[in-house]
XYZ file of C-alpha atoms in Angstrom:
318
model
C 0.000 0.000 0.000
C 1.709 3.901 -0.863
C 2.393 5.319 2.320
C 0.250 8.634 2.361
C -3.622 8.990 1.367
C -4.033 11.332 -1.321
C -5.044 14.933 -1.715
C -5.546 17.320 1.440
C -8.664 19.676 2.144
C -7.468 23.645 2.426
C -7.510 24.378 6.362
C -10.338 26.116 7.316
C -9.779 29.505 9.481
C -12.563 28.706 11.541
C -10.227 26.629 14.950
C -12.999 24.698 15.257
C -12.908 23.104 11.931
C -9.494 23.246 11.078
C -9.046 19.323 12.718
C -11.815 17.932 10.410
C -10.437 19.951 7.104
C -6.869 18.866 7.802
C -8.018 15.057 6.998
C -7.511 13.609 3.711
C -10.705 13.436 1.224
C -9.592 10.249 -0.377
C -7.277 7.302 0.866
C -5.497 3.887 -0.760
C -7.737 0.541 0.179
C -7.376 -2.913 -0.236
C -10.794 -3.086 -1.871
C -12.267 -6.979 -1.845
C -13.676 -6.744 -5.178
C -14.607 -10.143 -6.671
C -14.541 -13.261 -5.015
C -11.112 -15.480 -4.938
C -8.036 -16.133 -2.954
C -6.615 -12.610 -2.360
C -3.776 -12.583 -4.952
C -7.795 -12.664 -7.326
C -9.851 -10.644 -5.357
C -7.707 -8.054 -3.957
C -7.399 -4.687 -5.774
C -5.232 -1.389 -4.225
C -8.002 1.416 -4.983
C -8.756 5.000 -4.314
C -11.739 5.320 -1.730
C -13.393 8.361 -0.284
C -12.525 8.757 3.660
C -15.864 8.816 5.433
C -16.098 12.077 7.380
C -20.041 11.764 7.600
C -20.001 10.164 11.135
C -23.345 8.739 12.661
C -23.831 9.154 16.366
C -21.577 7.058 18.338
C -19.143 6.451 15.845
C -15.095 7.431 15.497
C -12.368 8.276 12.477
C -9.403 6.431 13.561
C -6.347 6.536 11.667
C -4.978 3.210 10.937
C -1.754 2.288 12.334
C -1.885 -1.118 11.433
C -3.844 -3.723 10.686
C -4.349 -8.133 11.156
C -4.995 -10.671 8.217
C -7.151 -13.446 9.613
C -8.055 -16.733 7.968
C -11.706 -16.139 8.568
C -11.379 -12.933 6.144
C -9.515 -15.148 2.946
C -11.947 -17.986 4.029
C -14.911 -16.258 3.357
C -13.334 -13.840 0.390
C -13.215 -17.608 -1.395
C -16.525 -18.799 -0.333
C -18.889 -16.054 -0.651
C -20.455 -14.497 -3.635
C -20.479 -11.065 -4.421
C -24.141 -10.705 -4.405
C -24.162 -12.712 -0.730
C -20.748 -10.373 0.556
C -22.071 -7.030 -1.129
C -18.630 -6.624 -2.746
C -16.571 -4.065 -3.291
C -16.155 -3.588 0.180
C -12.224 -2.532 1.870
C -10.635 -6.167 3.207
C -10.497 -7.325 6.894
C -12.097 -6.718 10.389
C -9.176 -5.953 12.728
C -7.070 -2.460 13.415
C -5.363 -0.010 15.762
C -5.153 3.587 15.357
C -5.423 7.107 16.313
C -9.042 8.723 16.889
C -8.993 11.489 14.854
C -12.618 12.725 15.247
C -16.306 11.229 16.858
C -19.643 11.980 17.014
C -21.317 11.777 20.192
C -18.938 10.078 21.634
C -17.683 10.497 25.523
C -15.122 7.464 25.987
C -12.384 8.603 23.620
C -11.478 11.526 22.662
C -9.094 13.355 19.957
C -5.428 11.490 20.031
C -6.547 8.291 21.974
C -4.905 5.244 20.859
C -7.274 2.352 20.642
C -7.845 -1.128 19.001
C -11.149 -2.580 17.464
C -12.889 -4.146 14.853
C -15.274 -3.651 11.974
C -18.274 -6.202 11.788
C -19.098 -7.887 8.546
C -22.380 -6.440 8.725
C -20.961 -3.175 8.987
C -18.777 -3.735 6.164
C -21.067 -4.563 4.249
C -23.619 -1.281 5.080
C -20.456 0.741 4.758
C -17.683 -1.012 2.358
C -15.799 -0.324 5.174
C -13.107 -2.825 6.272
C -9.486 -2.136 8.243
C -6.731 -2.354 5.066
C -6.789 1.101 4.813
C -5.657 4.701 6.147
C -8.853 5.730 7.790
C -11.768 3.704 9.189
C -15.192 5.115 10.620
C -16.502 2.323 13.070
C -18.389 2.419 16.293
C -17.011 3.232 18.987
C -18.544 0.462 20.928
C -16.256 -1.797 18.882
C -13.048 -0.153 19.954
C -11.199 0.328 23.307
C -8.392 1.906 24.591
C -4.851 0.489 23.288
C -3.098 -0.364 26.597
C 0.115 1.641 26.886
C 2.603 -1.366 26.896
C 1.536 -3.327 23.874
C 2.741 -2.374 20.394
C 0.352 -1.404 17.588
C 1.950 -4.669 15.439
C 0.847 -6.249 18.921
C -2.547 -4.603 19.180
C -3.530 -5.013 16.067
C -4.781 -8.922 16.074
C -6.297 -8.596 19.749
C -9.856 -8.158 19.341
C -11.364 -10.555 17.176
C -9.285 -13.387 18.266
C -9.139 -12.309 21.737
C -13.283 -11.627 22.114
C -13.876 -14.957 19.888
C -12.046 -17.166 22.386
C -13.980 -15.344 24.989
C -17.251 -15.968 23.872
C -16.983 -19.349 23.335
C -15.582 -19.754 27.187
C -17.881 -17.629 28.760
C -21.048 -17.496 26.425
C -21.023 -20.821 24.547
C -18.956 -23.079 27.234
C -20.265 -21.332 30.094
C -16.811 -22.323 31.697
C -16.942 -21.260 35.829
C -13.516 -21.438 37.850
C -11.865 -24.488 38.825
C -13.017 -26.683 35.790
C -11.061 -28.846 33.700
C -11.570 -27.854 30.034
C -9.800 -29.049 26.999
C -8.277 -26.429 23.970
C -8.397 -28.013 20.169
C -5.566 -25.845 18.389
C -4.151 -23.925 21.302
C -1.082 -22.623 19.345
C -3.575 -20.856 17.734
C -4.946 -17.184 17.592
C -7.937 -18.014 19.018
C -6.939 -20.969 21.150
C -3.911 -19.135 22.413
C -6.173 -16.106 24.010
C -8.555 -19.360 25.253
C -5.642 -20.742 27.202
C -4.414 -17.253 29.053
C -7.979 -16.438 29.754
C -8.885 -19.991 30.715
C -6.188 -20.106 33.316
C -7.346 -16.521 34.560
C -10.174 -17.802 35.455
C -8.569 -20.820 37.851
C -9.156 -23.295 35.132
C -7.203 -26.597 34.317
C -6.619 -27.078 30.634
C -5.402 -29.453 28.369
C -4.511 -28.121 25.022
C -3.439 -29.370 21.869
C -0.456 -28.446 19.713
C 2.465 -30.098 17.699
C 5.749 -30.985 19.061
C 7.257 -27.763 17.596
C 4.603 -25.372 19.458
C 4.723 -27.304 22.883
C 6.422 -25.527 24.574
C 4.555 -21.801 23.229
C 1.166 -23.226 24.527
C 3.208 -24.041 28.337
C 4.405 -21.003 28.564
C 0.890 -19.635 27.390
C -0.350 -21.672 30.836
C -1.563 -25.138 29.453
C -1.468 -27.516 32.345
C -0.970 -30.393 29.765
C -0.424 -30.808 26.443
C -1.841 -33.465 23.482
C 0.523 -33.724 20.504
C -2.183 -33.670 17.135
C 0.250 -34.670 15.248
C 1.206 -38.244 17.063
C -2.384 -39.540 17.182
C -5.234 -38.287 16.266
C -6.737 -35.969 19.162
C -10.021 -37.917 19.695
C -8.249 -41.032 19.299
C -5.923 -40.483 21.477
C -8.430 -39.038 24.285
C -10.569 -42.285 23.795
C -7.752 -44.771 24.506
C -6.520 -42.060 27.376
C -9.702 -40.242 28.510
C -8.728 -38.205 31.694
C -9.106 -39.426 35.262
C -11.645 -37.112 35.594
C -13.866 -36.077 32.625
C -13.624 -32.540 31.048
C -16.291 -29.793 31.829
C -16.064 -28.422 28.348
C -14.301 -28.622 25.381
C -12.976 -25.937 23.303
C -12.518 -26.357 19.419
C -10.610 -23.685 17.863
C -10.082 -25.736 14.948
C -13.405 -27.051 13.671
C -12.235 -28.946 11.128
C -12.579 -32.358 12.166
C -16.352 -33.701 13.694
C -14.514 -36.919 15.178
C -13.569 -34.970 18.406
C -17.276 -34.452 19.016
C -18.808 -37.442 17.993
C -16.656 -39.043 19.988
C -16.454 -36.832 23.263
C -18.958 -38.805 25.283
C -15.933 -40.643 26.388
C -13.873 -37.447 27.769
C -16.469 -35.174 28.147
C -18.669 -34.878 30.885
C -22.696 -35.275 30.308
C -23.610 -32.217 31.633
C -20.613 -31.076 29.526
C -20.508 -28.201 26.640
C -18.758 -28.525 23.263
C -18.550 -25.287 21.913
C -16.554 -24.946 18.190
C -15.638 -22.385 15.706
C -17.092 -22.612 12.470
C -16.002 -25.754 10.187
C -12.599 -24.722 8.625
C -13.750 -26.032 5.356
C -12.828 -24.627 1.512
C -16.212 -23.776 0.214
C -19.418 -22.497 1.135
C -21.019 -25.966 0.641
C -18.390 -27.798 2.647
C -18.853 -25.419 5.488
C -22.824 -25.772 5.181
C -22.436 -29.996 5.115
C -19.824 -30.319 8.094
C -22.495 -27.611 9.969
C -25.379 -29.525 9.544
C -23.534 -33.378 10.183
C -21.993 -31.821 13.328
C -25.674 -30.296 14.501
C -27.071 -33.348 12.837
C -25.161 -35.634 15.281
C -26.067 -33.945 18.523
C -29.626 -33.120 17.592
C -30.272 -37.067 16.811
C -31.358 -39.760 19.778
C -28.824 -41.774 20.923
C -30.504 -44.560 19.863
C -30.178 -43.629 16.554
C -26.169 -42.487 16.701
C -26.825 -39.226 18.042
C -23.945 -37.352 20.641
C -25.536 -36.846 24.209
C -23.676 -34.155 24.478
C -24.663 -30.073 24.611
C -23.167 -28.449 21.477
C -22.672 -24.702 20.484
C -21.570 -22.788 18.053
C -19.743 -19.364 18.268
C -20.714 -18.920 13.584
C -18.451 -15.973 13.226
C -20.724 -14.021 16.107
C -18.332 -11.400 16.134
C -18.061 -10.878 12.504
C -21.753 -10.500 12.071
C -22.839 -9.038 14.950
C -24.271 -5.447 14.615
């Protein structure tokens, strides 16, 4: 991406507009404009900055910005029609505010981190690979002081999607013993740190090379994927005592589910991410034989076991 937006407003005389004239009129975007892996549907474009703020909503000026495998996922799998393309690429950022409306918690200069919903993207085009973003400011908070904007940047989707499905999906309480699928991951790495905040015991997964990341993360144990696998493994070793919940930040596979009445407790929750499938069609199958499974008796091979799903909440909600 060039370095500087393009051409500047004159500065107004009047103090009191002199901030808001100062800011560029247009800016260079990553616009998503067909669908395709990103190399395809990825064009560098000239896009208006939007100064026309609704109440409750910030300017912040990018300082840099995440690449998540939800946003090439679905830039592969969705239509244009169904993701209301062109529309600027991504969901997460940090920045400077550099002017609200109606807005009390931030003010001129603040340094915060956020995100901008797919629903908003699509009302707006707006997206984070860009100079400028308007987004609610009810989807941002303050950066803290002692983490990095490269470090900021990938905090909130991640971070909020591995809380959700704890606290919203899992209901997880302190002191239970839960088990993380992928915990070298973004999502499964924020599930470990705020698991263990919470007095939790946790088993996680990972690969020999990541072992000792997801320790020093706080894993109380560790399940190598890539000797066995994972729901193999936990049904010739189920734990001594049975896991409260299970975490999937993976949701690829539906074998650790449909097989979790042996490590899972019956009152237990199995909350996943979305099936990390190629297509829109593959994603829609593996959804519906996952649901399928617990939604059928027992009798006739169901899972007696609770099942949510977080569905890329946080990327649709609002």
């Amino acid at each position: 991406m060039e370095s500087e937006p393009s051409t500047q407003r004159q500065p107004s005389p009047n103090p009191m507009l002199r901030r808001a004239f100062s800011l560029p009129i247009t800016q260079y975007a990553w616009r998503e404009v067909r669908k395709g892996h990103p190399s395809v549907a990825l064009e560098q474009l000239k896009v208006p900055v939007m100064h026309d703020l609704a109440p409750g909503e910030v300017l912040v000026q990018v300082e840099a910005a995440a690449l998540n495998p939800i946003g090439y996922k679905l830039m592969s799998m969705l239509p244009n029609t169904v993701a209301k393309r062109p529309h600027t690429a991504e969901n997460d950022f940090t920045g400077i505010v550099v002017a609200s409306q109606g807005v009390t918690e931030f003010k001129h200069g603040d340094a915060v981190c956020g995100w901008v919903s797919q629903s908003m993207s699509q009302m707006t085009s707006q997206g984070a690979l860009c100079h400028f973003v308007r987004v609610r400011a009810d989807h941002c908070v303050r950066r803290p002081h002692n983490v990095t904007p490269i470090q900021a940047a990938g905090l909130c989707l991640a971070g909020l999607s591995a809380y959700k499905l704890l606290f919203e999906d899992a209901k997880v309480k302190a002191g239970q013993r839960i088990f993380i699928n992928n915990g070298s991951g973004g999502v499964g790495s924020f599930a470990i740190q705020l698991a263990k905040a919470f007095g939790c015991h946790v088993t996680a997964t990972a690969s020999s090379t990541t072992r000792d990341f997801v320790l020093r993360l706080g894993a109380d144990e560790v399940v190598d994927y890539q000797t066995e696998p994972v729901a193999q493994f936990l049904v010739k070793n189920p734990p001594e005592i049975l896991f409260d919940a299970i975490v999937d930040c993976h949701g690829l596979s539906p074998d650790l589910y449909n097989n979790c009445e042996h490590y899972l407790k019956p009152e237990g929750i199995f909350a996943t991410v979305a099936p990390a499938t190629p297509s829109l069609f593959a994603t829609a199958t593996a959804g519906a034989g996952l649901f399928g499974r617990a939604l059928r008796p027992a009798w006739l091979g169901g899972v007696s076991r609770n099942l949510r799903s977080a569905n890329n909440h946080l990327l649709t909600r609002w």
